[in-house]
Amino acid sequence: MTRKNYPEEFKRDAVALYRGTDGATITQIAAELGVSGVTLAAWCTAAGVTIRHRRTAPVASPAAGAESAEQELARLRAENQALRADKTRLATERDILRSAAKYFGRGDALVSRFQFVADHRDTFEVKWLCAIVEVARSSFYAWLAAADSRAAKVAADTALADRIRVVHAEDSAYGAPRITAELNDAAPPGERVNHKRVARVMRGAGIAGYRRKRRVKTTVSDPADRKVPDLLNRNFTAEKPNVTYVGDITYLPTATGANLHLATVIDCYSRRVAGWAIAEHMRTELVADALTAAATHRGSLAGAVFHSDHGSQYTSRDFAALCVRLGVIQSMGGVGSSADNALAESFNAALNREVLRDRTCWPDPVSCRREVFRWLARYNTKRRHSYCRYSSPDTYEKTHTTATLPEAA
């Protein structure tokens, strides 16, 4: 039996109680305190208190409340048995918690505890297991009853992940919003999916759109002799196509050193790249060719606003003369402020991110032209744009435009 240790204050109070209770025996006081008579007698002896012995006459009939030797022995055996049971129970609970430790590192702690109880309910009582891992039995049984619906949800998410992989394989730059739009366009009525569910399934399946931040400065400020106002004031929207455009130049590095440059003309209404040009130089001809291509595609740019930064190409007299011939009204943001031409800057970042990916450059100018051209064509006709309500710029113009653009010559 495990030996109990009592505080000194308890011992002193026990001896004082025995000494101050007239007619009480060691056995009686010990029974009241829950200690053995032998222990209390030892405390009294150590404190110098005389032990009062019982008279011999009432031995056969002990006084009311007194404990016989047989009763004391029975009580001690019961206490011993209870202590052994407590020790066994605590040891079992310790082993159970050790087994449960591997369940608690699985993400959702509550679900992991439910799963632990379910896995061990044939070995231990459910009530006991729930108490050990600190969950309500009613909650566990509710979770258990929903097993079939959870399995159906897992199967549905698996099927959705397979559909997502098909879309992602076609364009791995797509994230959850664009993949959701793609899935819903092809889905029959009643089977549309929510973008939050798509994002959750993509996270679980390890599917993600490509993300990369890369900045390359291509604009060199060149104060112009004439002042060109900022007609947009960072408002990159338009009520209809062929009214407001933005443009910029971006750097296309190649491993051979023969680097290319891309100039674009982007319609603020639909984000369509109405015109572009690729060259090995950054002369004024580059941006002029892009604007001319936009005029050819749209049929006419007369009355349209073209917004750019203060790069030397856009502030040149030759480009200003071209704008006059095409009827284009020039607009420019502040010197050195990329936010004043944020739409074009965002487009350049998307192109470099989605085409270059983890590469730092293209292998050669030929492959660079081919890949950029393919991406630009897809950007206009198929790539879903968040501004266009996750449709392509072409589709957005066809769906939301009431006016007819001028016919190209």
mmCIF file of C-alpha atoms in Angstrom:
data_model
loop_
_atom_site.group_PDB
_atom_site.id
_atom_site.type_symbol
_atom_site.label_atom_id
_atom_site.label_comp_id
_atom_site.label_asym_id
_atom_site.label_seq_id
_atom_site.Cartn_x
_atom_site.Cartn_y
_atom_site.Cartn_z
ATOM 1 C CA MET A 1 0.000 0.000 0.000
ATOM 2 C CA THR A 2 1.246 3.448 -0.841
ATOM 3 C CA ARG A 3 2.334 5.314 2.283
ATOM 4 C CA LYS A 4 0.592 8.638 2.841
ATOM 5 C CA ASN A 5 2.441 11.736 3.906
ATOM 6 C CA TYR A 6 0.615 14.199 6.181
ATOM 7 C CA PRO A 7 1.552 17.826 6.840
ATOM 8 C CA GLU A 8 2.937 18.695 10.265
ATOM 9 C CA GLU A 9 0.004 20.982 10.924
ATOM 10 C CA PHE A 10 -2.402 18.107 10.314
ATOM 11 C CA LYS A 11 -0.479 15.946 12.767
ATOM 12 C CA ARG A 12 -0.536 18.648 15.466
ATOM 13 C CA ASP A 13 -4.278 19.224 15.014
ATOM 14 C CA ALA A 14 -4.962 15.486 15.171
ATOM 15 C CA VAL A 15 -3.032 15.131 18.447
ATOM 16 C CA ALA A 16 -4.798 18.216 19.898
ATOM 17 C CA LEU A 17 -8.174 16.746 18.932
ATOM 18 C CA TYR A 18 -7.377 13.474 20.703
ATOM 19 C CA ARG A 19 -6.053 15.232 23.768
ATOM 20 C CA GLY A 20 -9.032 17.587 24.027
ATOM 21 C CA THR A 21 -11.745 14.961 23.565
ATOM 22 C CA ASP A 22 -12.531 13.373 26.905
ATOM 23 C CA GLY A 23 -13.175 9.667 26.831
ATOM 24 C CA ALA A 24 -12.289 9.301 23.134
ATOM 25 C CA THR A 25 -9.993 6.508 22.096
ATOM 26 C CA ILE A 26 -7.235 6.532 19.540
ATOM 27 C CA THR A 27 -9.372 4.335 17.288
ATOM 28 C CA GLN A 28 -12.344 6.687 17.426
ATOM 29 C CA ILE A 29 -10.369 9.809 16.615
ATOM 30 C CA ALA A 30 -8.417 8.000 13.926
ATOM 31 C CA ALA A 31 -11.675 6.854 12.300
ATOM 32 C CA GLU A 32 -12.965 10.435 12.252
ATOM 33 C CA LEU A 33 -9.782 11.687 10.598
ATOM 34 C CA GLY A 34 -9.460 8.815 8.131
ATOM 35 C CA VAL A 35 -6.091 7.630 9.424
ATOM 36 C CA SER A 36 -5.082 4.427 11.076
ATOM 37 C CA GLY A 37 -5.018 4.107 14.871
ATOM 38 C CA VAL A 38 -1.396 3.060 14.758
ATOM 39 C CA THR A 39 -0.476 6.246 12.905
ATOM 40 C CA LEU A 40 -2.358 8.511 15.308
ATOM 41 C CA ALA A 41 -0.843 6.716 18.313
ATOM 42 C CA ALA A 42 2.634 7.301 16.889
ATOM 43 C CA TRP A 43 1.884 11.023 16.502
ATOM 44 C CA CYS A 44 0.633 11.250 20.079
ATOM 45 C CA THR A 45 3.674 9.426 21.444
ATOM 46 C CA ALA A 46 5.990 11.735 19.512
ATOM 47 C CA ALA A 47 4.135 14.745 20.970
ATOM 48 C CA GLY A 48 4.368 13.359 24.543
ATOM 49 C CA VAL A 49 0.623 12.796 24.903
ATOM 50 C CA THR A 50 -0.437 9.868 27.075
ATOM 51 C CA ILE A 51 -2.598 7.385 25.271
ATOM 52 C CA ARG A 52 -5.786 6.451 27.040
ATOM 53 C CA HIS A 53 -6.448 2.733 26.919
ATOM 54 C CA ARG A 54 -9.947 1.284 26.796
ATOM 55 C CA ARG A 55 -11.352 -0.558 29.799
ATOM 56 C CA THR A 56 -11.416 -4.343 29.568
ATOM 57 C CA ALA A 57 -15.102 -4.681 30.453
ATOM 58 C CA PRO A 58 -16.614 -3.356 27.247
ATOM 59 C CA VAL A 59 -14.241 -5.275 24.986
ATOM 60 C CA ALA A 60 -16.936 -7.655 23.872
ATOM 61 C CA SER A 61 -19.284 -4.773 23.119
ATOM 62 C CA PRO A 62 -17.325 -1.772 21.879
ATOM 63 C CA ALA A 63 -18.799 1.658 22.411
ATOM 64 C CA ALA A 64 -21.003 3.086 19.699
ATOM 65 C CA GLY A 65 -18.885 4.511 16.907
ATOM 66 C CA ALA A 66 -15.767 2.589 17.859
ATOM 67 C CA GLU A 67 -13.943 0.533 15.196
ATOM 68 C CA SER A 68 -12.821 -2.983 15.895
ATOM 69 C CA ALA A 69 -9.572 -4.397 14.621
ATOM 70 C CA GLU A 70 -11.436 -6.462 12.027
ATOM 71 C CA GLN A 71 -13.340 -3.384 10.814
ATOM 72 C CA GLU A 72 -10.155 -1.361 10.583
ATOM 73 C CA LEU A 73 -8.502 -4.137 8.584
ATOM 74 C CA ALA A 74 -11.474 -4.338 6.237
ATOM 75 C CA ARG A 75 -11.440 -0.562 5.757
ATOM 76 C CA LEU A 76 -7.720 -0.498 5.026
ATOM 77 C CA ARG A 77 -8.116 -3.276 2.495
ATOM 78 C CA ALA A 78 -10.927 -1.345 0.800
ATOM 79 C CA GLU A 79 -8.785 1.798 0.694
ATOM 80 C CA ASN A 80 -5.919 -0.203 -0.734
ATOM 81 C CA GLN A 81 -8.153 -1.677 -3.400
ATOM 82 C CA ALA A 82 -9.512 1.769 -4.315
ATOM 83 C CA LEU A 83 -5.992 3.179 -4.612
ATOM 84 C CA ARG A 84 -4.958 0.320 -6.869
ATOM 85 C CA ALA A 85 -8.010 0.903 -9.051
ATOM 86 C CA ASP A 86 -7.207 4.620 -9.299
ATOM 87 C CA LYS A 87 -3.625 3.823 -10.212
ATOM 88 C CA THR A 88 -4.740 1.414 -12.937
ATOM 89 C CA ARG A 89 -7.253 3.937 -14.309
ATOM 90 C CA LEU A 90 -4.704 6.743 -14.432
ATOM 91 C CA ALA A 91 -2.168 4.501 -16.145
ATOM 92 C CA THR A 92 -4.775 3.527 -18.758
ATOM 93 C CA GLU A 93 -5.755 7.162 -19.372
ATOM 94 C CA ARG A 94 -2.085 8.046 -19.807
ATOM 95 C CA ASP A 95 -1.696 5.300 -22.426
ATOM 96 C CA ILE A 96 -4.860 6.461 -24.192
ATOM 97 C CA LEU A 97 -3.609 10.051 -24.383
ATOM 98 C CA ARG A 98 -0.292 8.859 -25.762
ATOM 99 C CA SER A 99 -2.158 7.013 -28.492
ATOM 100 C CA ALA A 100 -4.292 10.095 -29.168
ATOM 101 C CA ALA A 101 -1.272 12.389 -29.602
ATOM 102 C CA LYS A 102 -0.770 11.403 -33.250
ATOM 103 C CA TYR A 103 -4.395 12.340 -33.998
ATOM 104 C CA PHE A 104 -4.064 15.874 -32.652
ATOM 105 C CA GLY A 105 -1.563 16.971 -35.310
ATOM 106 C CA ARG A 106 -3.907 16.459 -38.272
ATOM 107 C CA GLY A 107 -5.162 20.016 -38.668
ATOM 108 C CA ASP A 108 -8.771 20.047 -37.438
ATOM 109 C CA ALA A 109 -8.327 19.185 -33.742
ATOM 110 C CA LEU A 110 -12.030 18.571 -33.079
ATOM 111 C CA VAL A 111 -12.446 16.179 -36.013
ATOM 112 C CA SER A 112 -9.234 14.408 -35.016
ATOM 113 C CA ARG A 113 -10.601 13.809 -31.510
ATOM 114 C CA PHE A 114 -13.849 12.448 -32.911
ATOM 115 C CA GLN A 115 -11.872 10.128 -35.167
ATOM 116 C CA PHE A 116 -9.807 8.932 -32.226
ATOM 117 C CA VAL A 117 -12.915 8.053 -30.244
ATOM 118 C CA ALA A 118 -14.382 6.261 -33.262
ATOM 119 C CA ASP A 119 -11.209 4.222 -33.776
ATOM 120 C CA HIS A 120 -11.013 3.097 -30.128
ATOM 121 C CA ARG A 121 -14.657 2.736 -29.146
ATOM 122 C CA ASP A 122 -14.483 -1.063 -29.473
ATOM 123 C CA THR A 123 -11.693 -1.173 -26.896
ATOM 124 C CA PHE A 124 -12.837 1.444 -24.377
ATOM 125 C CA GLU A 125 -16.144 2.943 -23.312
ATOM 126 C CA VAL A 126 -17.213 5.898 -25.474
ATOM 127 C CA LYS A 127 -18.170 7.948 -22.414
ATOM 128 C CA TRP A 128 -14.706 7.477 -20.960
ATOM 129 C CA LEU A 129 -12.919 8.274 -24.226
ATOM 130 C CA CYS A 130 -14.952 11.442 -24.737
ATOM 131 C CA ALA A 131 -14.126 12.585 -21.222
ATOM 132 C CA ILE A 132 -10.404 11.963 -21.743
ATOM 133 C CA VAL A 133 -10.167 13.881 -25.040
ATOM 134 C CA GLU A 134 -12.652 16.520 -23.787
ATOM 135 C CA VAL A 135 -15.466 16.255 -26.338
ATOM 136 C CA ALA A 136 -19.199 15.946 -25.762
ATOM 137 C CA ARG A 137 -20.696 12.533 -26.390
ATOM 138 C CA SER A 138 -23.655 14.074 -28.215
ATOM 139 C CA SER A 139 -21.294 15.910 -30.577
ATOM 140 C CA PHE A 140 -19.369 12.707 -31.233
ATOM 141 C CA TYR A 141 -22.505 10.755 -32.083
ATOM 142 C CA ALA A 142 -23.716 13.595 -34.332
ATOM 143 C CA TRP A 143 -20.376 13.524 -36.145
ATOM 144 C CA LEU A 144 -20.586 9.755 -36.446
ATOM 145 C CA ALA A 145 -24.113 9.927 -37.896
ATOM 146 C CA ALA A 146 -22.911 12.319 -40.613
ATOM 147 C CA ALA A 147 -20.246 9.904 -41.895
ATOM 148 C CA ASP A 148 -22.170 9.073 -45.084
ATOM 149 C CA SER A 149 -22.695 12.719 -46.009
ATOM 150 C CA ARG A 150 -19.013 13.434 -45.402
ATOM 151 C CA ALA A 151 -18.025 10.556 -47.642
ATOM 152 C CA ALA A 152 -20.334 11.881 -50.374
ATOM 153 C CA LYS A 153 -18.780 15.340 -49.991
ATOM 154 C CA VAL A 154 -15.266 13.897 -50.300
ATOM 155 C CA ALA A 155 -16.278 12.017 -53.452
ATOM 156 C CA ALA A 156 -17.814 15.189 -54.931
ATOM 157 C CA ASP A 157 -14.683 17.201 -54.111
ATOM 158 C CA THR A 158 -12.515 14.520 -55.727
ATOM 159 C CA ALA A 159 -14.587 14.685 -58.909
ATOM 160 C CA LEU A 160 -14.389 18.488 -58.865
ATOM 161 C CA ALA A 161 -10.603 18.332 -58.423
ATOM 162 C CA ASP A 162 -10.390 16.192 -61.572
ATOM 163 C CA ARG A 163 -12.375 18.798 -63.519
ATOM 164 C CA ILE A 164 -10.174 21.563 -62.125
ATOM 165 C CA ARG A 165 -7.045 19.728 -63.266
ATOM 166 C CA VAL A 166 -8.379 19.599 -66.835
ATOM 167 C CA VAL A 167 -8.884 23.389 -66.879
ATOM 168 C CA HIS A 168 -5.593 24.025 -65.101
ATOM 169 C CA ALA A 169 -3.724 21.843 -67.591
ATOM 170 C CA GLU A 170 -4.934 24.074 -70.407
ATOM 171 C CA ASP A 171 -3.694 27.219 -68.662
ATOM 172 C CA SER A 172 -1.710 26.663 -65.484
ATOM 173 C CA ALA A 173 -1.666 30.395 -64.759
ATOM 174 C CA TYR A 174 -5.375 30.289 -63.908
ATOM 175 C CA GLY A 175 -6.331 30.687 -60.257
ATOM 176 C CA ALA A 176 -9.617 29.904 -58.514
ATOM 177 C CA PRO A 177 -11.732 32.789 -59.922
ATOM 178 C CA ARG A 178 -10.901 32.073 -63.587
ATOM 179 C CA ILE A 179 -11.176 28.303 -63.139
ATOM 180 C CA THR A 180 -14.589 28.827 -61.500
ATOM 181 C CA ALA A 181 -15.754 30.862 -64.473
ATOM 182 C CA GLU A 182 -14.478 28.194 -66.874
ATOM 183 C CA LEU A 183 -16.238 25.404 -64.987
ATOM 184 C CA ASN A 184 -19.531 27.279 -64.742
ATOM 185 C CA ASP A 185 -19.568 28.110 -68.451
ATOM 186 C CA ALA A 186 -19.351 24.406 -69.295
ATOM 187 C CA ALA A 187 -21.636 23.203 -66.466
ATOM 188 C CA PRO A 188 -25.287 22.272 -67.049
ATOM 189 C CA PRO A 189 -27.961 24.170 -65.079
ATOM 190 C CA GLY A 190 -27.953 23.321 -61.401
ATOM 191 C CA GLU A 191 -24.314 22.210 -61.331
ATOM 192 C CA ARG A 192 -22.573 25.558 -61.007
ATOM 193 C CA VAL A 193 -19.854 25.768 -58.349
ATOM 194 C CA ASN A 194 -18.918 28.524 -55.937
ATOM 195 C CA HIS A 195 -15.479 30.126 -56.211
ATOM 196 C CA LYS A 196 -14.857 29.547 -52.492
ATOM 197 C CA ARG A 197 -15.396 25.812 -52.935
ATOM 198 C CA VAL A 198 -13.104 25.770 -55.955
ATOM 199 C CA ALA A 199 -10.417 27.583 -53.944
ATOM 200 C CA ARG A 200 -10.790 25.095 -51.074
ATOM 201 C CA VAL A 201 -10.568 22.066 -53.373
ATOM 202 C CA MET A 202 -7.562 23.566 -55.155
ATOM 203 C CA ARG A 203 -5.769 24.067 -51.843
ATOM 204 C CA GLY A 204 -6.511 20.510 -50.805
ATOM 205 C CA ALA A 205 -5.329 19.108 -54.138
ATOM 206 C CA GLY A 206 -2.216 21.288 -54.297
ATOM 207 C CA ILE A 207 -3.391 23.146 -57.444
ATOM 208 C CA ALA A 208 -2.538 26.837 -57.740
ATOM 209 C CA GLY A 209 -2.297 29.490 -60.389
ATOM 210 C CA TYR A 210 1.132 30.849 -61.125
ATOM 211 C CA ARG A 211 2.210 33.801 -58.970
ATOM 212 C CA ARG A 212 5.296 35.844 -59.423
ATOM 213 C CA LYS A 213 6.260 39.437 -58.753
ATOM 214 C CA ARG A 214 8.821 40.866 -61.094
ATOM 215 C CA ARG A 215 9.481 44.477 -61.883
ATOM 216 C CA VAL A 216 11.515 45.747 -64.796
ATOM 217 C CA LYS A 217 11.861 49.446 -65.389
ATOM 218 C CA THR A 218 11.603 50.283 -69.093
ATOM 219 C CA THR A 219 10.452 53.898 -68.978
ATOM 220 C CA VAL A 220 13.019 56.677 -69.023
ATOM 221 C CA SER A 221 11.535 60.029 -68.109
ATOM 222 C CA ASP A 222 12.033 62.702 -70.734
ATOM 223 C CA PRO A 223 10.522 66.103 -69.969
ATOM 224 C CA ALA A 224 8.755 67.223 -73.108
ATOM 225 C CA ASP A 225 8.849 70.676 -74.571
ATOM 226 C CA ARG A 226 5.035 70.736 -74.655
ATOM 227 C CA LYS A 227 2.742 70.038 -71.741
ATOM 228 C CA VAL A 228 0.353 67.070 -72.139
ATOM 229 C CA PRO A 229 -2.432 66.914 -69.529
ATOM 230 C CA ASP A 230 -3.500 63.825 -67.598
ATOM 231 C CA LEU A 231 -7.022 63.228 -68.877
ATOM 232 C CA LEU A 232 -7.619 59.984 -66.945
ATOM 233 C CA ASN A 233 -6.531 60.825 -63.400
ATOM 234 C CA ARG A 234 -6.111 57.089 -62.737
ATOM 235 C CA ASN A 235 -9.655 56.299 -63.903
ATOM 236 C CA PHE A 236 -9.011 53.391 -66.248
ATOM 237 C CA THR A 237 -12.605 52.789 -67.311
ATOM 238 C CA ALA A 238 -14.690 53.677 -70.343
ATOM 239 C CA GLU A 239 -18.395 53.577 -71.151
ATOM 240 C CA LYS A 240 -17.832 51.968 -74.549
ATOM 241 C CA PRO A 241 -15.002 50.608 -76.727
ATOM 242 C CA ASN A 242 -12.655 52.721 -78.802
ATOM 243 C CA VAL A 243 -12.866 55.729 -76.484
ATOM 244 C CA THR A 244 -9.936 55.475 -74.062
ATOM 245 C CA TYR A 245 -6.653 53.586 -74.481
ATOM 246 C CA VAL A 246 -3.507 53.162 -72.431
ATOM 247 C CA GLY A 247 -0.087 52.078 -73.645
ATOM 248 C CA ASP A 248 3.370 51.192 -72.425
ATOM 249 C CA ILE A 249 6.598 49.408 -73.346
ATOM 250 C CA THR A 250 7.848 46.286 -71.614
ATOM 251 C CA TYR A 251 11.225 44.588 -71.802
ATOM 252 C CA LEU A 252 11.467 41.017 -73.184
ATOM 253 C CA PRO A 253 14.887 39.548 -72.231
ATOM 254 C CA THR A 254 16.474 36.694 -74.221
ATOM 255 C CA ALA A 255 19.438 34.476 -73.412
ATOM 256 C CA THR A 256 21.264 35.466 -76.604
ATOM 257 C CA GLY A 257 21.439 39.127 -75.599
ATOM 258 C CA ALA A 258 19.306 40.230 -78.561
ATOM 259 C CA ASN A 259 16.526 41.497 -76.316
ATOM 260 C CA LEU A 260 13.089 42.486 -77.604
ATOM 261 C CA HIS A 261 10.579 45.119 -76.551
ATOM 262 C CA LEU A 262 6.774 45.042 -76.686
ATOM 263 C CA ALA A 263 4.592 48.130 -77.084
ATOM 264 C CA THR A 264 0.864 47.813 -76.464
ATOM 265 C CA VAL A 265 -2.335 49.813 -76.939
ATOM 266 C CA ILE A 266 -5.040 48.576 -74.511
ATOM 267 C CA ASP A 267 -8.731 49.542 -74.605
ATOM 268 C CA CYS A 268 -9.890 50.634 -71.142
ATOM 269 C CA TYR A 269 -13.445 49.417 -71.823
ATOM 270 C CA SER A 270 -12.664 45.717 -72.252
ATOM 271 C CA ARG A 271 -8.900 45.504 -71.570
ATOM 272 C CA ARG A 272 -8.492 44.262 -75.140
ATOM 273 C CA VAL A 273 -5.040 44.731 -76.678
ATOM 274 C CA ALA A 274 -6.199 46.577 -79.763
ATOM 275 C CA GLY A 275 -2.684 46.924 -81.154
ATOM 276 C CA TRP A 276 0.853 45.822 -80.364
ATOM 277 C CA ALA A 277 4.331 45.779 -81.872
ATOM 278 C CA ILE A 278 7.510 43.810 -81.056
ATOM 279 C CA ALA A 279 10.971 45.008 -82.019
ATOM 280 C CA GLU A 280 14.626 44.791 -81.017
ATOM 281 C CA HIS A 281 14.728 48.537 -80.327
ATOM 282 C CA MET A 282 12.869 51.116 -78.229
ATOM 283 C CA ARG A 283 12.705 53.882 -80.826
ATOM 284 C CA THR A 284 9.584 55.894 -81.542
ATOM 285 C CA GLU A 285 8.738 53.547 -84.427
ATOM 286 C CA LEU A 286 7.901 50.821 -81.873
ATOM 287 C CA VAL A 287 5.076 52.742 -80.196
ATOM 288 C CA ALA A 288 3.999 54.246 -83.505
ATOM 289 C CA ASP A 289 3.586 50.775 -85.024
ATOM 290 C CA ALA A 290 1.486 49.670 -82.038
ATOM 291 C CA LEU A 291 -0.829 52.685 -82.304
ATOM 292 C CA THR A 292 -1.124 52.242 -86.081
ATOM 293 C CA ALA A 293 -2.031 48.567 -85.564
ATOM 294 C CA ALA A 294 -4.773 49.614 -83.130
ATOM 295 C CA ALA A 295 -6.146 52.109 -85.650
ATOM 296 C CA THR A 296 -6.176 49.401 -88.324
ATOM 297 C CA HIS A 297 -7.940 46.927 -86.057
ATOM 298 C CA ARG A 298 -10.571 49.385 -84.811
ATOM 299 C CA GLY A 299 -11.063 51.033 -88.208
ATOM 300 C CA SER A 300 -10.465 54.469 -86.742
ATOM 301 C CA LEU A 301 -9.143 56.059 -83.563
ATOM 302 C CA ALA A 302 -10.510 59.526 -84.289
ATOM 303 C CA GLY A 303 -11.513 61.222 -81.039
ATOM 304 C CA ALA A 304 -10.051 58.492 -78.826
ATOM 305 C CA VAL A 305 -7.777 59.311 -75.877
ATOM 306 C CA PHE A 306 -4.407 57.549 -75.670
ATOM 307 C CA HIS A 307 -2.757 57.666 -72.246
ATOM 308 C CA SER A 308 0.916 56.836 -71.569
ATOM 309 C CA ASP A 309 3.834 57.686 -69.329
ATOM 310 C CA HIS A 310 6.522 60.253 -70.079
ATOM 311 C CA GLY A 311 8.833 57.888 -71.933
ATOM 312 C CA SER A 312 10.866 59.572 -74.617
ATOM 313 C CA GLN A 313 9.050 57.596 -77.326
ATOM 314 C CA TYR A 314 5.669 59.035 -76.330
ATOM 315 C CA THR A 315 6.932 62.583 -75.875
ATOM 316 C CA SER A 316 8.656 62.662 -79.265
ATOM 317 C CA ARG A 317 7.481 64.996 -82.055
ATOM 318 C CA ASP A 318 7.061 62.066 -84.468
ATOM 319 C CA PHE A 319 4.627 60.302 -82.171
ATOM 320 C CA ALA A 320 2.732 63.533 -81.529
ATOM 321 C CA ALA A 321 2.417 64.036 -85.305
ATOM 322 C CA LEU A 322 1.082 60.482 -85.697
ATOM 323 C CA CYS A 323 -1.556 61.150 -83.034
ATOM 324 C CA VAL A 324 -2.651 64.264 -84.918
ATOM 325 C CA ARG A 325 -2.968 62.309 -88.177
ATOM 326 C CA LEU A 326 -5.013 59.575 -86.501
ATOM 327 C CA GLY A 327 -7.169 62.041 -84.574
ATOM 328 C CA VAL A 328 -5.912 60.691 -81.236
ATOM 329 C CA ILE A 329 -5.880 62.913 -78.144
ATOM 330 C CA GLN A 330 -2.748 62.384 -76.042
ATOM 331 C CA SER A 331 -2.806 62.064 -72.245
ATOM 332 C CA MET A 332 0.130 61.506 -69.901
ATOM 333 C CA GLY A 333 0.505 60.737 -66.208
ATOM 334 C CA GLY A 334 2.980 62.324 -63.871
ATOM 335 C CA VAL A 335 6.712 61.955 -64.419
ATOM 336 C CA GLY A 336 8.062 58.863 -62.662
ATOM 337 C CA SER A 337 4.617 57.774 -61.353
ATOM 338 C CA SER A 338 3.784 54.188 -62.322
ATOM 339 C CA ALA A 339 0.362 54.444 -60.638
ATOM 340 C CA ASP A 340 -0.715 56.996 -63.244
ATOM 341 C CA ASN A 341 -0.447 54.234 -65.858
ATOM 342 C CA ALA A 342 -1.370 51.312 -63.593
ATOM 343 C CA LEU A 343 -3.518 49.463 -66.144
ATOM 344 C CA ALA A 344 -0.645 49.120 -68.633
ATOM 345 C CA GLU A 345 1.811 48.268 -65.848
ATOM 346 C CA SER A 346 -0.535 45.541 -64.585
ATOM 347 C CA PHE A 347 -0.845 44.103 -68.081
ATOM 348 C CA ASN A 348 2.947 43.956 -68.473
ATOM 349 C CA ALA A 349 3.297 42.195 -65.124
ATOM 350 C CA ALA A 350 0.668 39.604 -66.100
ATOM 351 C CA LEU A 351 2.410 38.905 -69.406
ATOM 352 C CA ASN A 352 5.825 38.378 -67.848
ATOM 353 C CA ARG A 353 4.395 36.333 -64.986
ATOM 354 C CA GLU A 354 2.294 33.995 -67.104
ATOM 355 C CA VAL A 355 4.662 33.533 -70.035
ATOM 356 C CA LEU A 356 8.102 33.544 -68.403
ATOM 357 C CA ARG A 357 7.037 31.713 -65.210
ATOM 358 C CA ASP A 358 10.189 30.694 -63.328
ATOM 359 C CA ARG A 359 12.513 31.539 -66.183
ATOM 360 C CA THR A 360 14.507 34.749 -66.227
ATOM 361 C CA CYS A 361 14.497 35.097 -70.012
ATOM 362 C CA TRP A 362 13.496 33.480 -73.278
ATOM 363 C CA PRO A 363 16.067 31.255 -74.989
ATOM 364 C CA ASP A 364 16.152 33.313 -78.202
ATOM 365 C CA PRO A 365 14.247 36.093 -80.022
ATOM 366 C CA VAL A 366 12.343 33.640 -82.265
ATOM 367 C CA SER A 367 10.813 31.689 -79.388
ATOM 368 C CA CYS A 368 10.177 34.955 -77.545
ATOM 369 C CA ARG A 369 8.136 36.375 -80.437
ATOM 370 C CA ARG A 370 6.245 33.112 -80.867
ATOM 371 C CA GLU A 371 5.299 32.719 -77.179
ATOM 372 C CA VAL A 372 4.362 36.362 -76.679
ATOM 373 C CA PHE A 373 2.275 36.401 -79.850
ATOM 374 C CA ARG A 374 0.437 33.226 -78.777
ATOM 375 C CA TRP A 375 -0.265 34.699 -75.323
ATOM 376 C CA LEU A 376 -1.501 38.022 -76.734
ATOM 377 C CA ALA A 377 -3.876 36.264 -79.113
ATOM 378 C CA ARG A 378 -5.195 34.075 -76.301
ATOM 379 C CA TYR A 379 -5.428 37.083 -73.980
ATOM 380 C CA ASN A 380 -7.915 38.759 -76.318
ATOM 381 C CA THR A 381 -9.979 35.722 -77.294
ATOM 382 C CA LYS A 382 -9.877 33.159 -74.450
ATOM 383 C CA ARG A 383 -8.114 34.316 -71.288
ATOM 384 C CA ARG A 384 -10.675 35.232 -68.643
ATOM 385 C CA HIS A 385 -10.208 38.706 -67.184
ATOM 386 C CA SER A 386 -11.480 39.635 -63.731
ATOM 387 C CA TYR A 387 -12.478 43.109 -64.951
ATOM 388 C CA CYS A 388 -14.573 41.532 -67.721
ATOM 389 C CA ARG A 389 -16.570 39.481 -65.188
ATOM 390 C CA TYR A 390 -14.291 36.541 -65.915
ATOM 391 C CA SER A 391 -14.918 36.463 -69.642
ATOM 392 C CA SER A 392 -12.377 37.250 -72.346
ATOM 393 C CA PRO A 393 -12.071 40.830 -73.691
ATOM 394 C CA ASP A 394 -13.544 39.711 -77.039
ATOM 395 C CA THR A 395 -16.523 38.056 -75.357
ATOM 396 C CA TYR A 396 -17.033 41.032 -73.071
ATOM 397 C CA GLU A 397 -17.193 43.432 -75.989
ATOM 398 C CA LYS A 398 -19.617 41.221 -77.904
ATOM 399 C CA THR A 399 -21.840 40.728 -74.868
ATOM 400 C CA HIS A 400 -21.898 44.214 -73.387
ATOM 401 C CA THR A 401 -21.401 46.544 -76.369
ATOM 402 C CA THR A 402 -24.492 48.034 -77.979
ATOM 403 C CA ALA A 403 -22.749 50.455 -80.314
ATOM 404 C CA THR A 404 -21.037 49.179 -83.447
ATOM 405 C CA LEU A 405 -17.349 49.869 -83.892
ATOM 406 C CA PRO A 406 -16.204 51.475 -87.148
ATOM 407 C CA GLU A 407 -15.587 48.939 -89.883
ATOM 408 C CA ALA A 408 -11.897 48.319 -90.592
ATOM 409 C CA ALA A 409 -10.742 49.267 -94.042
#
